[in-house]
Structures are given as structure tokens and as C-alpha cells.
């Protein structure tokens, strides 16, 4: 293991070193200090008031004020959205405004908007009533005119109290006028006119019929257009009705039913001259109201535009202030009630920057007492912070989706930058499809500034966030496609002529008898002559299956090696001796040996049956290998490897729990002073498996845990190796599906002389390639590569039970706002 000690340190493999710090700030400079720390964005505060509810904290009133201002700003945004106003992304530079003046200003704007909205709603309701009234007058007038000739007595006249010449009064709404019907002296026939939603018309008529016991006559006429309902403001289909009835009691019932069904009743005189006069008056009122509404709308839009030009700046300012007070609520007062005490985590490299920000805050506040900043020893585990950029950020997100690394745990994202797109490419290998992916990734990268400032859909946002992942997947797909020699499933002689030729000039037996080799192997990748030959599928199956096993065992070995680096970094010698070493022995004694046989078989061209070798390695270790022997001493090596694998299982299972029990006894009996410490930090510096954090040591629990871990690894070594065969299966499926599309769509259509059939075949081929191969197959290969990393690779060393470093940062607030 000394060779590993001489390796240079891998800074990106570990999270940043964190420091637990304490700040003691005078009250007068606390707000300014927190603001400067928010601008810096490198300190994560610890909540020191977890036992208090939000209403019991010191700065709860200030936080409520900020929350109220946020509500007003949300109200302004809603009003701007309803008005469909287009605002600039960033406002022009305006003079700074403090929080108190902003609060007053927002209150004034809200009151003004509420008044304008209330007046506009009243005017709009009156306007809609007048529109309905005009419609009722025109439709009901024709109904009354047609029924006038059938009237039996002059008592059919509408009671004079129902309508007066001055009925259109500003103080009384038309709905009220329609219902103010006084008792008639006569007992003749009367009528009520109104309008109702077409969806309620049948039920309304049936209810009127039942209530009057059939003593009524119901006339209707469709409005012919969508009518704006005065109450809801929605555009609905409505029907005008005229109900003829007799008696005061029937009138009361009908009016109650109209009110229950939301029907609007309007006074309509029977005289046609009066109807025309009212229509003229209503039309005049409508034009006046329309002008008033337009003027009010322009004034409201001007007010909203003035607010909208500054709303982004105001929103950010309020969000910052609320975040500052929320952070201040996480701090505690000292015993003198003159200083605020806070604790938190920061990267060690950021300590000078934090000290400088605190010093500037003290100077700008003219505080006589400076801010005290010092480091503390911490009991809990620090947060995890990895420095990422736009290239590595997506790979780190893939790892974090499985689980956030513990503090200073090996980061799989360092290796996933290469292994993830490569395993994807093994399943997706086709350099024609890879070029299509590459073009898409380059478009996203070339327009990243424009797309980064826009609000994208969920799918487009995911693709844009992983644009560099797609770029690497495309590059590796081109590489693997050149290895497989597939361009939309078509092979090309890119690297020289084929090493095989037909047995005769007609080449008629290429698919039956096969080809003959006449020169050196093809220099790079699969020979194009394998395409369409008799042994194409057996050859590619054997190649890709063996390649999948070699790649899988290599990646699993990498995962186990990373567990060694983790154990060594944390000083855990038990995990190195009784976990790393037996795991390496077990995995490589069986499956590492299989990978070695595959490589040897590739090198010497042997015809040995590896299935037979591996099966009889267990069933008959001392048996004769015969023609399956690949090298001298193979049988003896197999017996040795089988014994080592058998020894590795109890090596993993038994020593570690008993050694932990012994260490625990020595700790409490005082026989071992190297595990005694004077602080919690001494305890934390011990190996993970040897830490006893003031808890009782339960041997049975530790033994069962180790037994489960050992069994899981032994069974997982078999299942994980088989799981990597998905590389072979998906690669074969992708290749065969691409071949089917090429032969059954493109070539079949090209066999016809019709240009229309060729064009249709080409379009169907393009759509099938784009939607099935480039989208569905790429998503499938992505998910399978994700599983291989999460389970087979990261499961060997990665715990992922840490928590992210979430600093107090105004930059994060601005990103959330965008």
C-alpha cells in the first residue's frame, strides 16, 4: 500500500475543509454585518433558537413587515399579469430607497389600485347590466309584439309602477328596477322579462311551471352571442325569456325562482315607442360608460407600468431584508443583551473574506465595539461543499440525487465525468446518432447565455442543465460508434480495406459459407465485412458481452479501491484490513479471473469455452481442463483463487465485530490510552467503526450488521457482474433496431421508382430515428448508466448520508426570483 502513499493529493475528490465559527456582534452593527455576509455568500448559520416558535423570536415584527410587503408585491405582480403588460427584465437605475419609505410607498400603491379596481368593477358591472338590458329590450320587444294580437284584455298592459320614464336612475341598478314590481289593481295577465344562462333554461322553465301549476306561458329567444355575466364576469351563452302569468302570488313565486337561478329581470314596457326610447337612452349610457372605462383602464395601466418598472428591484430588496431578519432570528442575545451571538459553518479558505466583511460592517456602522470572530470545535459533522462550475455541476447533481456525500467522503462525481458518458456510449454506440446528439449539445452550449436568462419548460430546462453531459455522451457515442463501425447501422471502410474477402467473384456464399481472411486485421474497430455475414450476430454478441464484463469488473474494482482511500483518509485501519482486502480478494479471485481469461482469449485467439472453465472451477476444481486450458498452471491457479475466495468470506465476517468488542472493553477498563481523549474532537479523530459516541456497545447488533454487509457484498458481486450485461443487451438492441429502420423503411422505400414513396419512406425513417432512437433509446441508455453508477459503482464505497452546505447568500435569492 506504500505506492498509494506516494500519490499526489486529489483536492477535487474531497469536499472543502469546513470550520465551525462563532460571531459576537453588537446590536447596532448586526444588520449591516449580516447584509455583508449575504453579499459574500460563504457562511451557513446555525439556528440557535430551534426550541422557539417563529412568533417568539426577537425580530419577528420586522419579519412580519417584510412578509406583508412581499404580499403587496405579489398582488402587484398578479395585477400586472392580468393586465398583460410587458415589463423589462431589469429596471433602469433609480435612487436608493430605505425600507420604511418603501413600506409607505407600497401601501399607497396598494390603496390606489384597490380603489381603481373597485371603481372599475362597479362601472363594468353597470356596463354589463346595460348590455343585457339592451339585449332584453330588443328580443323581448319582438316577443311582446307578436303576442299583442293575442291579448284578451287591456289588463295585459304592464303595470305603470313597473316602469317609469325616469326608470334609468343612477341611484338604482337595473336589477333592482326589474324586481320593484308593485301590486296591480287589476287581476289581468302580466309578464316578466329577463335573461338567464342557457345551461339553466330547461330546469328554470320546469320549476316555473311547477310553481305556478301550469298557469303561465313561457316564451324564449336565444341571445345569439356570448354575453358577459354582470356578477361573475364570464362570457356565457344566455337566453332571453318572457313569462306571462296572472296574479300577485304567482309574481312573487316567479321572482323568487328567478333570484334562485341567477336570472336577471329587467323592466320592459309593452309600448314599442317606449322601448325604442329606452334603447336610445341605454345606448347613450353605454357609450359614456365605455369612454369612462377606457380612461380608467389607461390610468390603471399607467400606474401598473410605473410600479412594474421598479417591482423587480423592490422584490429583491424585500427578499433580502426578510432573509436578513430571518437570519437574525437564528441568533441569540448574550447575557448583557447588547450583543448577538451566532454560530455557523464556513469553508476554511473563506475565513479571511468573512473577517474582512465583518470589519467593513463595523467601520460603516461607526460601532465602538468590533465584531468578534473565532473558530470553535464542533461535535456534529460539518456540511459538504464541493466547488463546481457549469461543466461539473450537472455531474455533481447526478451524484447528489443518490445522496449527498458525507464530509470529506470520496466524491464519485470526479470519476463519473468520464465513466458515466462512456457507459452511456457503450449502449448507444453509433457515430451517426452521436453526431446528431453532438449537434444538439453544441446548439445548447452556443446559446447558453440566451437560454440561461429565459424561463424554460421542464424538459428543455433539464436538457439545458445537462448540456455538457450530453456533449460528452455524444463524443463518446461517436468513439464507440467508430469502434462498432456503425453509422445509422451502416458500416464504412474508414480505416482501410477489410481483412476478409469472398471465396469467389460472385460473393454468393458470403451469407452461407462465410468469408476468408487474407490480410492483417482491420486497424480500428469492427471489420465492416462482418456486416451481413453468416456469423455477424454470434461475433458481435460474444464481443459485446465479454467487453461488458471487463468494463463492469474494472469499475467495481475502482469502487473498492476508492473505499480504501476513504478508510485511509479517515484513519480507519479496521476497514482496510477486514473489508477492503477481503473484498478485493473475493471479487478478483472469481470475476477478476474471468476478466483475465477474456483478455487472454482475445490475445491468443483460443477456442476455449469460458462458460465451461468457470462452471467446472466450482464443480470440479481438480479436473482436467483439456482444450479449455489457456495457459500453463491454470488449474493450480484456479484452485488457489477458489480457496482465497472461500477464505475471504469469513475474513469479512468475523474479525471486525470481535476487534470492536475488544476495543470497547479496553476503553472502559482503561487498558488502552490511545483511544482516550480530553475532547469530542479526539473521539471524532478515531476510526468510524471504532467510535463510541456515548452509546452502549451492542455486539449482536454490530455482528448482524457486519454479517448483512458481508452477505450483501458476496451476493452483490454475482448480481452486479450480471447487471453489467445490460451494456451488451442495450447495445445489441440499439444496433438491431437501427438496422430494422434502415432496411425496412429507407431501403424498402428506395426500392420503388416513385418519388412520393421515397419521400414518405425518408420522412418516416427520419421521424423513427429522431423520436425512437435519439430520444427514447438515449433516455433508456441514460437511465441504465445511472443505475450502474448508483448501485454497482457507488454502492462499493459511497454512503451518501451527509447534508449540503447551504450558505446565506443573496445571489441564491436572485436566482430563485428568476
Short mmCIF file of C-alpha atoms in Angstrom, two decimals, residues 87 90 142 144 163 294 307 350 406 423 448 480 508 515 553 555 581 699 704 723 747 772 792:
data_model
loop_
_atom_site.label_atom_id
_atom_site.label_comp_id
_atom_site.label_asym_id
_atom_site.label_seq_id
_atom_site.Cartn_x
_atom_site.Cartn_y
_atom_site.Cartn_z
CA UNK A 87 -42.05 44.70 -18.44
CA UNK A 90 -34.14 44.64 -15.35
CA UNK A 142 -90.34 41.27 -30.63
CA UNK A 144 -94.34 41.12 -26.89
CA UNK A 163 -91.54 51.09 -15.47
CA UNK A 294 -61.27 53.18 -21.29
CA UNK A 307 -44.90 50.02 -10.45
CA UNK A 350 -13.28 31.84 3.22
CA UNK A 406 -20.53 12.87 3.98
CA UNK A 423 -21.03 3.65 -20.28
CA UNK A 448 -26.41 29.16 -23.20
CA UNK A 480 -17.90 3.78 -29.61
CA UNK A 508 -22.84 -15.51 -53.39
CA UNK A 515 -15.66 -15.18 -45.88
CA UNK A 553 -15.32 -5.64 -13.17
CA UNK A 555 -15.47 -0.20 -12.49
CA UNK A 581 -8.53 -6.54 1.39
CA UNK A 699 -22.09 -6.66 19.98
CA UNK A 704 -25.58 -8.71 12.48
CA UNK A 723 -26.05 -6.36 -14.14
CA UNK A 747 -34.03 0.72 -48.31
CA UNK A 772 -37.28 6.37 -31.05
CA UNK A 792 -22.86 -1.18 -8.90
#
